[in-house]
Short mmCIF file of C-alpha atoms in Angstrom, two decimals:
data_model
loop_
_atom_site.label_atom_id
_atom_site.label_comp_id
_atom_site.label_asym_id
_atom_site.label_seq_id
_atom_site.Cartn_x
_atom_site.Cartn_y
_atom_site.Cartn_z
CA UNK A 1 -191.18 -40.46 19.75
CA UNK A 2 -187.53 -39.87 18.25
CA UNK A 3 -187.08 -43.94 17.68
CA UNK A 4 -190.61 -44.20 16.23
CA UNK A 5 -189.58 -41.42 13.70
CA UNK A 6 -186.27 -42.69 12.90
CA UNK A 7 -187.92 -46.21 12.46
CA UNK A 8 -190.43 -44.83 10.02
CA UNK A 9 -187.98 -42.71 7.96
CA UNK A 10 -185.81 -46.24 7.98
CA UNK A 11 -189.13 -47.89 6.83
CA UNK A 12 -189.43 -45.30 3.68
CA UNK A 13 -186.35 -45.59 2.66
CA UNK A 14 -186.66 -48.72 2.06
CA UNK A 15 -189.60 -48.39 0.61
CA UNK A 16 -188.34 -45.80 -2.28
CA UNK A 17 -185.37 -48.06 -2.71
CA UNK A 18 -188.01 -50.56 -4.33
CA UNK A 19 -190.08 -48.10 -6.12
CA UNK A 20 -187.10 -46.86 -7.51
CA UNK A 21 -185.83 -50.19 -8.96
CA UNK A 22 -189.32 -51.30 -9.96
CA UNK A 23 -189.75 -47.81 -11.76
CA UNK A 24 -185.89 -48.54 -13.39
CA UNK A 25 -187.36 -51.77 -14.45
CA UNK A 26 -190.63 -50.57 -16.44
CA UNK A 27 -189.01 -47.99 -17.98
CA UNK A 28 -186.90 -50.58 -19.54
CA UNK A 29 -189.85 -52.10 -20.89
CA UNK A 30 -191.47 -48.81 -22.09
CA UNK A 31 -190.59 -46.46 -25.16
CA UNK A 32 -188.97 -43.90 -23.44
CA UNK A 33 -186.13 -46.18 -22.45
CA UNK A 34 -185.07 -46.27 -26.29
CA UNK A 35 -183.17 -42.96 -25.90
CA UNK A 36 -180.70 -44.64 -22.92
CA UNK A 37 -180.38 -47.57 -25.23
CA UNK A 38 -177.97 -47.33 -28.47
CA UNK A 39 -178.82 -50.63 -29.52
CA UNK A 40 -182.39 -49.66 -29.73
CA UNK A 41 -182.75 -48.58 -33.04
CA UNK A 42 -181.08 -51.18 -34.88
CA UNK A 43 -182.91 -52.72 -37.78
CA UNK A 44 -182.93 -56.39 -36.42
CA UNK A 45 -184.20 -60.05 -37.43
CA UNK A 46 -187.30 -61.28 -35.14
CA UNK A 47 -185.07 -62.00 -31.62
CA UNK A 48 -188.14 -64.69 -30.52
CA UNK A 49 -185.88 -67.76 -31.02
CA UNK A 50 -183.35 -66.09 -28.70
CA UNK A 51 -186.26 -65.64 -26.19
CA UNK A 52 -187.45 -69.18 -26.58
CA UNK A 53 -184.28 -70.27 -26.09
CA UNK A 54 -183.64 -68.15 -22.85
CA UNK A 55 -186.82 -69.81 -21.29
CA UNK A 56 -186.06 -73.30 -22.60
CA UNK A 57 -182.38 -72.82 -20.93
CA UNK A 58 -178.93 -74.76 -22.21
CA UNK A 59 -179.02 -76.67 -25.11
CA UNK A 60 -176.69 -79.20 -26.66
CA UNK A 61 -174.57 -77.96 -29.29
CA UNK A 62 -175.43 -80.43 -32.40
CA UNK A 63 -171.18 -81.03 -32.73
CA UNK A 64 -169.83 -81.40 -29.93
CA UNK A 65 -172.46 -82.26 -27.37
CA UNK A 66 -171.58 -79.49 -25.27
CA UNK A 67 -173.99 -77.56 -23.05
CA UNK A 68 -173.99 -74.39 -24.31
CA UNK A 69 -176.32 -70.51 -24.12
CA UNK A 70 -177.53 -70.18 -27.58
CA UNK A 71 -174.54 -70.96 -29.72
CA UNK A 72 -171.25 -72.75 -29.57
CA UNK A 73 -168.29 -70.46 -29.52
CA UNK A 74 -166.36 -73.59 -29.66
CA UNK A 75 -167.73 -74.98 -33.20
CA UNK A 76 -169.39 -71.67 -34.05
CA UNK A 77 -173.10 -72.93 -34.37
CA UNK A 78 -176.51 -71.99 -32.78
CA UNK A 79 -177.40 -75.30 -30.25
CA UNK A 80 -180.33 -77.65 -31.02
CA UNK A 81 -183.18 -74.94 -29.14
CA UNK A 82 -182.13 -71.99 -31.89
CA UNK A 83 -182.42 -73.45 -34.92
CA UNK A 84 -180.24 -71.86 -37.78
CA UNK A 85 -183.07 -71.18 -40.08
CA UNK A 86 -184.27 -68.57 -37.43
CA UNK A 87 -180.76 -67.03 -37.40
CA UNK A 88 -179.90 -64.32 -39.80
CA UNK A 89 -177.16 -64.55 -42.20
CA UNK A 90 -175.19 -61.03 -43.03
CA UNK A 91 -173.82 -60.24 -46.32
CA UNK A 92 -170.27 -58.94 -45.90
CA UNK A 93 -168.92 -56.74 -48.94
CA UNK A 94 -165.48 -57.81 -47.86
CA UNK A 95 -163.63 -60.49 -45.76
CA UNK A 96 -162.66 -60.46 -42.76
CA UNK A 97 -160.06 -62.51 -40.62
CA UNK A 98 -160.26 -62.58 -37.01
CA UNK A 99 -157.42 -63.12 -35.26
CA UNK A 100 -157.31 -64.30 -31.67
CA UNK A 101 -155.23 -64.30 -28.52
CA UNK A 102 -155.35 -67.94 -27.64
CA UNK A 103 -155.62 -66.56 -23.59
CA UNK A 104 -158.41 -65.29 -24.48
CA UNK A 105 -161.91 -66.56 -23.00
CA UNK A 106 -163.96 -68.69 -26.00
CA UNK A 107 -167.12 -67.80 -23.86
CA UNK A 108 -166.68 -64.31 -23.26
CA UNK A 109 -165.56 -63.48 -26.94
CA UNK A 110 -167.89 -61.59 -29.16
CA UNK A 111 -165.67 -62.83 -31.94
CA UNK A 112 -167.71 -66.06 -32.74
CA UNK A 113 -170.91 -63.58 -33.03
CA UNK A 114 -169.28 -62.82 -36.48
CA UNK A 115 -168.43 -65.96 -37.75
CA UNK A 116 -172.16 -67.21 -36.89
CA UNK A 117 -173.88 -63.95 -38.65
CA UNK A 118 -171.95 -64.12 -41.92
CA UNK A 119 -170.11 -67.13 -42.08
CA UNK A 120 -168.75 -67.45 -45.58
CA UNK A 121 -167.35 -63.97 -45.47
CA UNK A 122 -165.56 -64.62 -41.46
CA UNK A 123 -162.78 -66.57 -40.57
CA UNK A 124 -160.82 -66.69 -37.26
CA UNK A 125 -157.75 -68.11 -36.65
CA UNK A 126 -155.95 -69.08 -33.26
CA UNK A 127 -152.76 -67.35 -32.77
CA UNK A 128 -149.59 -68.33 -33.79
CA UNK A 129 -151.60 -70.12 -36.61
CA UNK A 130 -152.13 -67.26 -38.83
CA UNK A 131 -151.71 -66.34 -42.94
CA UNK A 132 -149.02 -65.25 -44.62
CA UNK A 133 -150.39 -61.55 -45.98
CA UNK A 134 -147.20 -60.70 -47.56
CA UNK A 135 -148.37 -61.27 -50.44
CA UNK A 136 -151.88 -59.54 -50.43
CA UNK A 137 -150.50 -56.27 -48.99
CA UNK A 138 -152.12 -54.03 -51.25
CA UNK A 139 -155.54 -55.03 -50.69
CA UNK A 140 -155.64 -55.56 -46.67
CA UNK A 141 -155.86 -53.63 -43.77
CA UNK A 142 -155.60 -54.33 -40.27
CA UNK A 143 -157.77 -52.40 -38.00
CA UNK A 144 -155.52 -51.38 -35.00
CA UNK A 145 -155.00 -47.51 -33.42
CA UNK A 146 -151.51 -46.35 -33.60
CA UNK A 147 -149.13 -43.08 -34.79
CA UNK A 148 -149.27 -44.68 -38.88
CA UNK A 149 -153.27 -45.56 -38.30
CA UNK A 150 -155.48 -43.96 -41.13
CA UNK A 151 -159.12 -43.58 -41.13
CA UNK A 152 -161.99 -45.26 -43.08
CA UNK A 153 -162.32 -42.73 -45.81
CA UNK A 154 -158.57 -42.50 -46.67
CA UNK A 155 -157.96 -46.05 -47.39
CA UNK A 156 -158.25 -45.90 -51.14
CA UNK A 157 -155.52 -43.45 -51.54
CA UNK A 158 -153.23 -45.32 -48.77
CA UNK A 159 -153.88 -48.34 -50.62
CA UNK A 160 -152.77 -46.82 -53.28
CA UNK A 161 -148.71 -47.06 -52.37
CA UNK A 162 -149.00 -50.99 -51.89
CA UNK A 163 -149.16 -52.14 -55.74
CA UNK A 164 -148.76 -55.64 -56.66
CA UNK A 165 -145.11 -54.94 -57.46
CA UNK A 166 -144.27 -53.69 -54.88
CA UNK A 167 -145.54 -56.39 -52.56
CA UNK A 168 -142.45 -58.24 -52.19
CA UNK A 169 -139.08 -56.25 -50.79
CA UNK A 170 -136.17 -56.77 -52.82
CA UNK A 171 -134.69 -58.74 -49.90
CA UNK A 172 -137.86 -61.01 -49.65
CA UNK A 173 -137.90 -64.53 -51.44
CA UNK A 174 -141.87 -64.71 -52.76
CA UNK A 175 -141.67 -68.31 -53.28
CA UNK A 176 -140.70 -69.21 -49.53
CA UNK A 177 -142.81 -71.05 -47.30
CA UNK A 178 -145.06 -69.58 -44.24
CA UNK A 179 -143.73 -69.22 -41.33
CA UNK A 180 -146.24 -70.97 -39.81
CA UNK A 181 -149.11 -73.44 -41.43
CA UNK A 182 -152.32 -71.55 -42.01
CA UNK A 183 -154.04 -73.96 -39.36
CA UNK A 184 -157.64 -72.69 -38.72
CA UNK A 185 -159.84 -73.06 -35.82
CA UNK A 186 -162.94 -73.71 -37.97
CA UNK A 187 -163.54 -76.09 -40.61
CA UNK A 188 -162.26 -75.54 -44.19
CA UNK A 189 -164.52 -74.01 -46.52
CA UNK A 190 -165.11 -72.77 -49.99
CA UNK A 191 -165.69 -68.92 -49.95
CA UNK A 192 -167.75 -68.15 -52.36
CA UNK A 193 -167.40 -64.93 -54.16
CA UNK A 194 -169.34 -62.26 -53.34
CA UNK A 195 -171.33 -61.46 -56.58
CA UNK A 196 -173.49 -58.29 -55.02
CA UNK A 197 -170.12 -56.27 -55.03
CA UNK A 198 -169.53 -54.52 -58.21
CA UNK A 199 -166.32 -54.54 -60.00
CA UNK A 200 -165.85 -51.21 -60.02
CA UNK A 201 -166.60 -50.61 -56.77
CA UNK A 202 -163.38 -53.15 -56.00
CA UNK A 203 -161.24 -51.39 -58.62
CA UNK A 204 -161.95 -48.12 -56.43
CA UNK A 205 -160.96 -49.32 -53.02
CA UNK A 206 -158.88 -51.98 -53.89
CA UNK A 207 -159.18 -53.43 -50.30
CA UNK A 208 -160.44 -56.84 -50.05
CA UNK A 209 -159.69 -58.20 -46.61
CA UNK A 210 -159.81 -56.42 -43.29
CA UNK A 211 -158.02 -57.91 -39.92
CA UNK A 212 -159.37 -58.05 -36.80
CA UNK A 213 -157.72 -58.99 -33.48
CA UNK A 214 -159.66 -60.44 -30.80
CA UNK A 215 -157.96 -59.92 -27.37
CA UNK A 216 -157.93 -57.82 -24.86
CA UNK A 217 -156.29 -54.72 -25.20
CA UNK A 218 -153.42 -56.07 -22.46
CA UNK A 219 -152.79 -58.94 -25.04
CA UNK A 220 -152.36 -57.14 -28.28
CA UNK A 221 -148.90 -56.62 -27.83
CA UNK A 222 -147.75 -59.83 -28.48
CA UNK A 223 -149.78 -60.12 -31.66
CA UNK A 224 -149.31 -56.54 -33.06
CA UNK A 225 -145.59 -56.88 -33.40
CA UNK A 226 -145.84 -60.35 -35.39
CA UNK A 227 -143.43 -60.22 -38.19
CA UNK A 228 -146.18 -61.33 -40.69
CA UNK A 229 -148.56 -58.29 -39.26
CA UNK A 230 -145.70 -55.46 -40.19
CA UNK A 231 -146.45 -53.54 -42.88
CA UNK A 232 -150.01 -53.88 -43.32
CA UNK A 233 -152.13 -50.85 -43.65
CA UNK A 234 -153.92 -50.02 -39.89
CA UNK A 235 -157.26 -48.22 -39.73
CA UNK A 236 -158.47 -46.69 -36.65
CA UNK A 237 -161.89 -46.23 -36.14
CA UNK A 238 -163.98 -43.22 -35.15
CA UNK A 239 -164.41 -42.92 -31.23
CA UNK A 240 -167.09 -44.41 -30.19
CA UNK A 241 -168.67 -45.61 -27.03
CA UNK A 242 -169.08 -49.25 -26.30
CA UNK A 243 -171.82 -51.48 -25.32
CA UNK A 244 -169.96 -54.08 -24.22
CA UNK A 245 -170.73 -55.41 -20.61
CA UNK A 246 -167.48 -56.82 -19.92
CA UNK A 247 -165.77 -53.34 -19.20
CA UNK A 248 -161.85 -54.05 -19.18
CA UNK A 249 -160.84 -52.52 -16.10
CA UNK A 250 -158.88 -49.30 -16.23
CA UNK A 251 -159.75 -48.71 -19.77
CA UNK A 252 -161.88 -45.96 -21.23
CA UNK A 253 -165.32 -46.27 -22.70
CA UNK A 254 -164.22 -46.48 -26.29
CA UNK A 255 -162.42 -49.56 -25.92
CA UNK A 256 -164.78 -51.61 -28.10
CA UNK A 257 -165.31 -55.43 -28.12
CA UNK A 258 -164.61 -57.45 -31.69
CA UNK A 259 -168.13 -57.52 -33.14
CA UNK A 260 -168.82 -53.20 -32.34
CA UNK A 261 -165.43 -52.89 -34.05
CA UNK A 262 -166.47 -54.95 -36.94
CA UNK A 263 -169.76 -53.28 -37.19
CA UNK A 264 -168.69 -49.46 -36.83
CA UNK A 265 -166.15 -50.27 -39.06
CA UNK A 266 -168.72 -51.84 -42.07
CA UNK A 267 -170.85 -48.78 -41.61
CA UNK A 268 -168.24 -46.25 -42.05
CA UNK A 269 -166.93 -48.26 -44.98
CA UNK A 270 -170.47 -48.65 -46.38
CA UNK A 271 -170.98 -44.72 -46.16
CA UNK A 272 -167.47 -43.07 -46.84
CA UNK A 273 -165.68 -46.05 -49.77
CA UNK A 274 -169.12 -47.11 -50.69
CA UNK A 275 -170.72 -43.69 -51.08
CA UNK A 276 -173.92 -45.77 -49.91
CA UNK A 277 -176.91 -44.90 -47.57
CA UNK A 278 -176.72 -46.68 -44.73
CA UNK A 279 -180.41 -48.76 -43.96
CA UNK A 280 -179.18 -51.08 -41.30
CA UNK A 281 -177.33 -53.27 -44.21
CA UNK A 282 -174.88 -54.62 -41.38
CA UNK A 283 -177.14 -54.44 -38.12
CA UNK A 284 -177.55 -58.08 -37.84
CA UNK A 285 -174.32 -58.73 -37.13
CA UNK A 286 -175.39 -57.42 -33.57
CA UNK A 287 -178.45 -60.33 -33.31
CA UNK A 288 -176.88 -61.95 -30.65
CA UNK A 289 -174.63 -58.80 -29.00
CA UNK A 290 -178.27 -56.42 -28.65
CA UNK A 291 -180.06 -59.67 -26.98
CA UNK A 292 -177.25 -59.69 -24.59
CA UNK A 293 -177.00 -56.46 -24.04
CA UNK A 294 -180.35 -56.16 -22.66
CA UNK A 295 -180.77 -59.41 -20.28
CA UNK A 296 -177.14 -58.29 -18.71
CA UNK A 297 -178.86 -54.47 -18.55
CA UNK A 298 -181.87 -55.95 -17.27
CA UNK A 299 -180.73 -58.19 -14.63
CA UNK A 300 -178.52 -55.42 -13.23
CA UNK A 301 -181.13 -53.50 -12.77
CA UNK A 302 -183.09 -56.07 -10.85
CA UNK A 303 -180.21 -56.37 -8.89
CA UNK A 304 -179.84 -52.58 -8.11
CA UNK A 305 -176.90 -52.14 -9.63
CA UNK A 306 -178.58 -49.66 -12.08
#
């Protein structure tokens, strides 16, 4: 009698153990699960290219004939199964330069998620190969935590104290030559100016460029304390919690990946230089990061990891 009731007990257990993943699966599929997903409510593009392309499997990038999960992050284009006409494009009101750790994984950066999203406002660069910003003090900013960091809605006035005569130090030569050549990882292209930003609005904030670094937060070290770096501005970002699925070990949840930083960032600049509502001007820039998201969420949970 005691074995046959141990044996059933065993039996459902086992049995809850399914109902319990099965139940973790439909809610995922139902609107109550919007509230345990942040990336719910973003105001995306139609995602049912990224869906055909999940069924159709790897595709051939169109450059490089690699085999490759929706896009290259080698040549930084969707492959032959996601056509780019089905891929939003994202209207930056300001560059941005990405610069990368060159340890650091093409295929598990979110970095190239940028440059594919708003392309003639991104650029990333491979370090050592980096720009001179000497020059351009006064209207860039580097977004990296520290004891000088500023926030978002005190740039304008920190900007303020880099003027254009003031750029050089009186024991800097202007006219010298980089350091290193300005070698990209990406094709050359013409920017083209961005017309939708009003003049005044760049007279206000003065900052036209915002840096980036793409590594993980072991790495930065080494590209932090670049000579050409020093001096820059540094904006920290509110604290927020990330989405990103590749946790770095022994770090806290509001260690973000490159593309949350680059969004959070844009909305807090769009809301606090700007003095702008914020309608989900920027939330494309998460196309590919929210459809990720929620196939890694998903097949944890079918795994019972969730």
């Amino acid at each position: 009698m005691s074995l046959t009731s141990s044996t059933l007990l065993n039996e459902e257990s086992t049995q809850e153990a399914k109902r319990n993943t099965e139940c973790l699966e439909s809610l995922l599929q139902t609107p109550s699960s919007i509230q345990n997903n942040p990336l719910q409510q973003l105001q995306l593009a139609s995602q049912e290219v990224l869906e055909k392309a999940k069924k159709s499997g790897r595709s051939k990038c169109p450059r490089c004939n690699s085999s490759r999960m929706f896009y290259c992050y080698t040549c930084f284009v969707p492959v032959e199964t996601v056509p780019t006409k089905d891929i939003p494009t994202v209207k930056l009101p300001l560059k941005i330069d990405i610069i990368k750790h060159p340890n650091e994984t093409d295929g598990k950066s979110t970095a190239v998620h940028a440059k594919l999203l708003a392309p003639d406002d991104v650029t990333i660069y491979k370090y050592p190969c980096i720009p001179e910003y000497d020059k351009k003090r006064h209207e860039i900013a580097l977004i990296f935590p520290g004891p000088n960091s500023v926030s978002v809605k005190d740039i304008a006035f920190h900007l303020q104290k880099y003027t254009k005569k003031g750029v050089c130090s009186s024991d800097d030569d202007c006219s010298r030559e980089p350091l290193l050549k300005q070698a990209k990882i990406e094709p050359e292209e013409e920017k083209i100016p961005n017309e939708c930003i009003s003049s005044s609005r760049s007279e206000g904030t003065r900052l036209k460029k915002i840096i980036f670094i793409d590594s993980t937060w072991n790495q930065t070290n080494k590209i932090i304390t670049d000579e050409r770096l020093q001096g820059l501005l540094q904006i920290e970002l509110k604290t927020r919690k990330t989405c990103f699925w590749r946790h770095q070990k022994g770090k806290p949840d509001t260690y973000l990946s490159t593309i949350e930083a680059i969004y959070y960032f844009l909305v807090d600049y769009h809301q606090e230089i700007l003095k702008e509502s914020y309608r989900g001007q920027y939330d494309n820039l998460l196309f590919f990061f929210s459809f990720m998201y929620t196939l890694i969420k998903d097949a944890k949970c079918c795994a019972g990891k969730e």
